[in-house]
Amino acid sequence: MRLRGPSMAVRLAAGRWLRREPFTQPPGGGGVVAVQQLLENATVEAEEKTRKAQRAAPEETSVLLFPGQGSQFVGMGRGLLRYPNVRQLFRVAEAVLGYDLWSLCQEGPSARLHRTVHSQPAVFVCSLAAVEKLHHQQPWVVESCVAAAGFSIGEYAALVFAGAMDYAEALYAVKTRAEAMQEASEIIPSGMLSVIGRRDSDYKTACLEALEYCKTEGIEDPVCEVSNYLFPDSRVIAGHIQALEFLQKNSKKFSFARVKMLPVSGAFHTRLMKSAMQPLSEALESVSIQEPLISVYSNVDSKKYRQPEQIQHCLVEQLVSPVKWEQIMHTIYERNKGKKFPYTYEVGPGKQLGAILRSCNLKASKYYSNIEVSEGETNEET
């Protein structure tokens, strides 16, 4: 049976086979039929709550944002086990991944957690654990949610929350994605450069000149392109290390106010990730995908997902396409003067998406909160 709805508790039932446990009999007995009826009733109730939320005034609704790779830190998740279903999330994760993700998140070592193959599943699971915390503390937020968006790997968490993908199946796709991206990043020395620009910054010319420089260095088919659109005057450029070093040395020429190499292993969201597309595509073919119950926006084109086929296609294309996060923020929050904003919650490690929201839409950011994934949270990445 396929389970859908905003309640993580309902969706987790679909992944219980991973823990090799039988379904618990509902009060009063009734066997498998009664269990199925219980879950069906929960699904219908969740769908009705979603319909009511979509009819509500903006100030009575919420939007959830899910962070991406780079937000992870040792100690995240600490304190979350007290909330319903979080322990199950990590138990299922251990079965799917083949290692103790909880211990890695709590104890590190940091270098291992920051590896792509580990950081992506860690951010995915901890973000959904943060949803459980939010649902326990402020259930109305989850029940009134009308839209969700996730940055890169965060898009998978958004789709699980929206009922489009089963948690365990999505985690399998995340595992495959992380392994394939790790392998792709080890083929060619590459990376990502955060750029804070000015109004006259010329990203296109900068990338073209960096490509020409790489050719003089003997690189036959160099890559240097915008991989993330974050907010006005802020981009992430990814490609060959030589190209990024060229941009660092010539940042003033291109009117870049500040540049910083990001602590990642490869040029994500560029064609250097092309070798990861086939493994991910095959993994997603084994995942049952349904239309989201709430609006979820694609990183590839910033448009709302409407068909399962569209989701599968865009998740694969996302590997080699720039993340259009700034465009997604405009799509969600732009409105006529006088119209109020929804409450926004960043669920997962870090507060980066909140900072980006402030730069994209200051008024909308006044209704922003983040759900911490540890006690005394201090993430190591910026």
Coordinates of C-alpha atoms in Angstrom, one line a residue:
M1 CA 0.0 0.0 0.0
R2 CA 1.3 3.4 -0.9
L3 CA 1.0 6.0 1.9
R4 CA 0.7 9.7 1.4
G5 CA 0.1 12.8 3.5
P6 CA 1.9 15.4 5.6
S7 CA 2.3 13.1 8.6
M8 CA 5.7 11.5 8.7
A9 CA 4.2 8.9 11.2
V10 CA 1.9 7.7 8.5
R11 CA 4.5 7.5 5.8
L12 CA 7.0 5.7 8.0
A13 CA 4.6 2.7 8.1
A14 CA 5.5 2.0 4.4
G15 CA 9.2 1.5 5.4
R16 CA 8.7 -0.9 8.3
W17 CA 9.8 -3.9 6.2
L18 CA 13.3 -2.6 6.5
R19 CA 13.3 -3.1 10.2
R20 CA 12.0 -6.7 9.8
E21 CA 9.1 -6.0 12.2
P22 CA 5.5 -6.9 11.7
F23 CA 2.8 -4.3 11.8
T24 CA 1.5 -3.6 15.2
Q25 CA -2.1 -4.6 15.7
P26 CA -4.3 -1.6 16.2
P27 CA -6.4 -1.4 19.4
G28 CA -9.1 -3.9 19.4
G29 CA -7.4 -6.3 17.0
G30 CA -8.6 -6.8 13.4
G31 CA -5.5 -8.1 11.7
V32 CA -4.0 -6.8 8.5
V33 CA -7.4 -5.5 7.2
A34 CA -7.8 -3.3 10.2
V35 CA -4.2 -2.0 9.9
Q36 CA -4.8 -1.1 6.3
Q37 CA -8.1 0.6 7.2
L38 CA -6.4 2.6 10.0
L39 CA -3.7 3.8 7.6
E40 CA -6.2 4.6 4.9
N41 CA -8.2 6.7 7.4
A42 CA -5.1 8.6 8.3
T43 CA -4.3 9.3 4.7
V44 CA -7.8 10.6 4.0
E45 CA -7.6 12.8 7.1
A46 CA -4.2 14.2 6.0
E47 CA -5.5 14.9 2.5
E48 CA -8.5 16.8 3.9
K49 CA -6.2 18.9 6.1
T50 CA -4.1 19.7 3.1
R51 CA -7.1 20.9 1.1
K52 CA -8.2 23.1 4.1
A53 CA -4.7 24.6 4.3
Q54 CA -4.7 25.5 0.6
R55 CA -7.9 27.4 1.0
A56 CA -6.6 29.4 4.1
A57 CA -5.4 33.0 4.0
P58 CA -1.6 33.2 3.5
E59 CA -0.9 34.3 7.1
E60 CA -2.6 31.1 8.3
T61 CA -0.3 28.8 6.2
S62 CA 3.3 27.7 6.2
V63 CA 6.2 26.9 3.9
L64 CA 9.0 24.5 4.7
L65 CA 12.5 24.9 3.3
F66 CA 15.0 22.0 3.3
P67 CA 18.7 22.7 3.3
G68 CA 21.4 21.1 1.1
Q69 CA 24.9 19.6 1.4
G70 CA 27.3 21.8 3.3
S71 CA 25.0 22.5 6.2
Q72 CA 26.0 19.3 8.0
F73 CA 28.0 19.3 11.2
V74 CA 29.1 16.8 13.9
G75 CA 26.5 16.8 16.6
M76 CA 23.5 17.4 14.5
G77 CA 20.4 15.4 15.5
R78 CA 21.4 15.5 19.2
G79 CA 18.3 15.9 21.2
L80 CA 15.9 14.8 18.4
L81 CA 15.5 11.2 19.6
R82 CA 13.0 12.3 22.1
Y83 CA 10.5 13.1 19.4
P84 CA 8.2 10.5 17.9
N85 CA 9.5 8.5 14.9
V86 CA 13.0 10.0 14.8
R87 CA 14.5 6.7 16.2
Q88 CA 12.7 4.9 13.4
L89 CA 14.1 7.2 10.8
F90 CA 17.7 6.4 11.8
R91 CA 16.9 2.7 12.2
V92 CA 15.6 2.6 8.6
A93 CA 18.6 4.7 7.5
E94 CA 21.1 2.2 9.0
A95 CA 19.3 -0.7 7.1
V96 CA 19.3 1.2 3.8
L97 CA 22.8 2.7 4.0
G98 CA 24.6 -0.2 5.6
Y99 CA 26.3 1.9 8.4
D100 CA 25.3 3.7 11.6
L101 CA 24.3 7.2 10.4
W102 CA 23.3 8.3 13.9
S103 CA 26.8 7.6 15.3
L104 CA 28.4 9.3 12.4
C105 CA 26.3 12.4 12.9
Q106 CA 27.0 12.5 16.6
E107 CA 30.6 11.4 16.8
G108 CA 32.1 12.1 13.3
P109 CA 34.9 12.2 12.5
S110 CA 34.2 15.5 10.8
A111 CA 36.2 14.6 7.6
R112 CA 34.1 11.4 7.1
L113 CA 30.8 13.2 7.7
H114 CA 31.7 15.9 5.2
R115 CA 32.4 13.4 2.4
T116 CA 29.6 13.6 -0.2
V117 CA 28.8 10.0 0.1
H118 CA 27.9 10.5 3.8
S119 CA 26.8 14.2 4.1
Q120 CA 23.9 13.9 1.6
P121 CA 22.1 11.1 3.5
A122 CA 22.9 12.8 6.8
V123 CA 21.3 16.1 5.8
F124 CA 18.3 14.3 4.2
V125 CA 17.6 12.2 7.4
C126 CA 18.3 15.0 9.9
S127 CA 16.0 17.3 7.9
L128 CA 13.1 14.9 8.1
A129 CA 13.9 14.3 11.8
A130 CA 13.5 18.1 12.2
V131 CA 10.1 17.8 10.7
E132 CA 9.1 15.4 13.4
K133 CA 10.3 17.9 16.0
L134 CA 8.3 20.6 14.4
H135 CA 5.2 18.4 14.1
H136 CA 5.5 17.6 17.8
Q137 CA 6.0 21.2 19.0
Q138 CA 3.8 23.0 16.5
P139 CA 1.5 20.5 14.7
W140 CA -0.5 23.4 13.1
V141 CA 2.6 24.3 11.0
V142 CA 2.8 20.9 9.4
E143 CA -1.0 20.7 8.9
S144 CA -1.2 24.1 7.4
C145 CA 1.8 23.7 5.1
V146 CA 1.0 24.6 1.4
A147 CA 4.5 24.5 -0.2
A148 CA 7.9 23.1 0.3
A149 CA 11.3 23.5 -1.5
G150 CA 14.7 21.9 -1.0
F151 CA 18.1 23.0 -2.0
S152 CA 19.8 20.3 -4.1
I153 CA 19.7 17.1 -1.9
G154 CA 17.0 19.0 0.2
E155 CA 14.6 18.6 -2.7
Y156 CA 14.4 14.9 -1.9
A157 CA 13.4 15.7 1.7
A158 CA 10.8 18.1 0.4
L159 CA 9.3 15.5 -1.9
V160 CA 9.1 12.9 0.9
F161 CA 7.4 15.5 3.2
A162 CA 4.9 16.3 0.4
G163 CA 4.0 12.6 0.0
A164 CA 5.5 12.2 -3.4
M165 CA 8.1 9.6 -2.4
D166 CA 8.3 7.0 0.4
Y167 CA 11.1 7.7 2.9
A168 CA 12.9 4.4 2.6
E169 CA 12.8 4.5 -1.2
A170 CA 13.9 8.1 -1.4
L171 CA 16.8 7.3 0.9
Y172 CA 17.9 4.6 -1.4
A173 CA 17.9 7.1 -4.3
V174 CA 19.8 9.6 -2.1
K175 CA 22.4 6.9 -1.3
T176 CA 22.9 6.1 -5.0
R177 CA 23.1 9.8 -5.9
A178 CA 25.7 10.5 -3.2
E179 CA 27.9 7.5 -4.2
A180 CA 27.7 8.4 -7.9
M181 CA 28.5 12.1 -7.2
Q182 CA 31.4 11.1 -5.0
E183 CA 32.8 8.9 -7.7
A184 CA 32.3 11.6 -10.4
S185 CA 34.1 14.2 -8.2
E186 CA 37.1 12.0 -7.9
I187 CA 37.6 11.7 -11.6
I188 CA 38.7 15.3 -12.3
P189 CA 40.0 17.9 -9.8
S190 CA 37.1 20.3 -9.5
G191 CA 35.2 22.4 -7.0
M192 CA 32.8 25.3 -6.3
L193 CA 33.5 29.0 -5.7
S194 CA 31.1 31.2 -3.8
V195 CA 30.9 34.7 -5.3
I196 CA 29.4 37.8 -3.9
G197 CA 29.1 40.2 -6.8
R198 CA 28.2 43.7 -7.5
R199 CA 25.6 45.2 -9.9
D200 CA 28.3 45.4 -12.7
S201 CA 29.7 41.8 -12.1
D202 CA 29.9 39.9 -15.4
Y203 CA 29.7 36.2 -14.6
K204 CA 29.4 35.1 -18.2
T205 CA 32.6 36.9 -19.3
A206 CA 34.4 35.7 -16.1
C207 CA 33.6 32.1 -16.9
L208 CA 34.5 32.5 -20.6
E209 CA 37.9 33.9 -19.7
A210 CA 38.5 31.2 -17.1
L211 CA 37.7 28.6 -19.8
E212 CA 40.3 30.1 -22.2
Y213 CA 42.8 30.1 -19.4
C214 CA 42.2 26.4 -18.8
K215 CA 42.8 25.7 -22.5
T216 CA 46.2 27.4 -22.3
E217 CA 47.0 25.1 -19.4
G218 CA 46.3 22.0 -21.6
I219 CA 42.8 21.2 -20.4
E220 CA 40.9 20.1 -23.6
D221 CA 37.3 20.4 -22.4
P222 CA 37.2 22.7 -19.4
V223 CA 34.2 23.5 -17.3
C224 CA 33.4 26.7 -15.6
E225 CA 29.8 27.8 -15.1
V226 CA 27.2 29.1 -12.6
S227 CA 26.0 26.1 -10.6
N228 CA 23.8 27.9 -8.0
Y229 CA 21.7 31.1 -8.2
L230 CA 21.4 32.1 -4.6
F231 CA 20.2 35.7 -4.3
P232 CA 20.7 38.9 -6.2
D233 CA 24.4 39.5 -6.8
S234 CA 25.3 36.1 -5.4
R235 CA 26.3 33.0 -7.4
V236 CA 28.2 29.8 -7.0
I237 CA 30.5 29.0 -9.9
A238 CA 31.8 25.5 -10.4
G239 CA 34.2 23.7 -12.6
H240 CA 37.8 22.7 -13.0
I241 CA 40.1 23.8 -10.1
Q242 CA 42.3 25.7 -12.4
A243 CA 39.3 27.8 -13.6
L244 CA 38.3 28.6 -10.1
E245 CA 41.8 29.6 -9.1
F246 CA 41.9 31.9 -12.1
L247 CA 38.7 33.6 -11.0
Q248 CA 40.1 34.0 -7.5
K249 CA 43.2 35.7 -8.8
N250 CA 41.2 38.0 -11.1
S251 CA 38.2 38.7 -8.9
K252 CA 38.6 42.5 -9.0
K253 CA 38.7 42.5 -12.8
F254 CA 35.2 40.9 -12.9
S255 CA 33.9 43.2 -10.1
F256 CA 33.5 40.4 -7.6
A257 CA 33.2 41.8 -4.1
R258 CA 34.2 38.5 -2.4
V259 CA 35.1 35.0 -3.4
K260 CA 35.5 31.9 -1.3
M261 CA 36.2 28.3 -2.2
L262 CA 33.6 25.9 -0.8
P263 CA 34.6 22.8 1.2
V264 CA 33.1 20.4 -1.3
S265 CA 34.7 17.6 -3.4
G266 CA 33.4 18.4 -6.9
A267 CA 31.7 20.7 -9.4
F268 CA 28.2 19.8 -8.4
H269 CA 25.4 20.8 -10.8
T270 CA 27.6 21.0 -13.8
R271 CA 28.3 18.6 -16.6
L272 CA 31.2 17.2 -14.7
M273 CA 28.5 15.2 -12.8
K274 CA 27.2 13.6 -16.0
S275 CA 28.6 10.1 -15.1
A276 CA 26.2 10.2 -12.0
M277 CA 23.1 10.5 -14.1
Q278 CA 22.7 6.9 -15.2
P279 CA 23.0 5.3 -11.8
L280 CA 20.6 7.8 -10.3
S281 CA 18.1 7.3 -13.2
E282 CA 18.2 3.6 -12.6
A283 CA 17.6 4.0 -8.9
L284 CA 14.7 6.4 -9.4
E285 CA 13.1 3.9 -11.8
S286 CA 12.6 1.6 -8.8
V287 CA 11.0 4.3 -6.7
S288 CA 7.3 4.8 -6.7
I289 CA 6.7 8.6 -7.3
Q290 CA 3.3 10.3 -7.0
E291 CA 2.0 13.8 -7.4
P292 CA 2.9 15.9 -4.3
L293 CA 0.0 16.7 -2.0
I294 CA 1.4 20.2 -1.6
S295 CA 3.4 22.5 -4.0
V296 CA 7.0 21.5 -4.4
Y297 CA 9.3 23.5 -6.7
S298 CA 12.0 22.1 -9.0
N299 CA 15.6 23.2 -8.7
V300 CA 16.0 22.8 -12.4
D301 CA 13.4 25.3 -13.6
S302 CA 11.8 26.7 -10.4
K303 CA 8.4 25.5 -11.5
K304 CA 5.9 23.6 -9.5
Y305 CA 5.9 19.8 -9.9
R306 CA 2.7 18.5 -11.4
Q307 CA 3.5 14.9 -12.7
P308 CA 5.5 12.0 -11.3
E309 CA 7.4 11.8 -14.7
Q310 CA 8.4 15.4 -14.3
I311 CA 9.8 14.7 -10.8
Q312 CA 11.9 11.7 -12.0
H313 CA 13.2 13.6 -15.0
C314 CA 14.1 16.8 -13.1
L315 CA 15.9 14.9 -10.2
V316 CA 18.2 13.4 -12.8
E317 CA 18.7 16.7 -14.7
Q318 CA 19.4 18.5 -11.4
L319 CA 22.8 16.8 -11.2
V320 CA 24.1 18.7 -14.2
S321 CA 21.8 21.8 -14.0
P322 CA 22.3 24.9 -11.9
V323 CA 20.2 25.2 -8.8
K324 CA 17.7 28.1 -9.4
W325 CA 17.1 28.8 -5.7
E326 CA 16.7 32.6 -6.2
Q327 CA 14.1 32.0 -8.8
I328 CA 12.2 29.6 -6.5
M329 CA 12.2 32.2 -3.7
H330 CA 10.6 34.7 -6.1
T331 CA 8.1 32.1 -7.2
I332 CA 7.0 31.3 -3.7
Y333 CA 7.1 34.7 -2.1
E334 CA 6.4 37.4 -4.8
R335 CA 2.9 38.8 -4.3
N336 CA 0.9 42.0 -4.8
K337 CA 1.4 44.8 -2.3
G338 CA -0.7 44.4 0.8
K339 CA -1.0 40.6 0.5
K340 CA 0.4 38.9 3.6
F341 CA 3.1 36.2 3.7
P342 CA 3.1 32.6 5.0
Y343 CA 5.2 31.5 8.0
T344 CA 8.5 29.9 6.8
Y345 CA 10.4 27.2 8.6
E346 CA 13.8 25.9 7.7
V347 CA 13.9 22.3 8.8
G348 CA 17.4 20.8 8.9
P349 CA 20.9 21.8 9.9
G350 CA 22.0 25.4 9.6
K351 CA 20.2 28.7 8.8
Q352 CA 21.6 29.4 5.3
L353 CA 18.3 29.3 3.6
G354 CA 16.9 31.9 6.0
A355 CA 19.9 34.2 5.2
I356 CA 19.2 33.7 1.5
L357 CA 15.5 34.5 2.0
R358 CA 16.4 37.8 3.7
S359 CA 18.4 38.8 0.6
C360 CA 15.6 37.7 -1.8
N361 CA 12.6 39.0 0.1
L362 CA 13.1 41.0 3.3
K363 CA 9.4 41.2 4.1
A364 CA 8.8 37.4 3.8
S365 CA 11.9 36.7 5.9
K366 CA 10.2 38.5 8.9
Y367 CA 8.1 35.4 9.2
Y368 CA 11.0 33.0 9.1
S369 CA 12.1 30.5 11.8
N370 CA 14.5 27.6 11.8
I371 CA 14.1 24.3 13.6
E372 CA 17.4 23.4 15.2
V373 CA 18.6 19.8 14.8
S374 CA 20.7 19.8 18.0
E375 CA 21.0 21.6 21.3
G376 CA 23.2 24.6 21.1
E377 CA 23.5 24.2 17.3
T378 CA 26.6 25.6 15.7
N379 CA 27.2 24.4 12.1
E380 CA 30.7 24.3 10.7
E381 CA 29.9 25.4 7.2
T382 CA 28.9 28.8 5.8

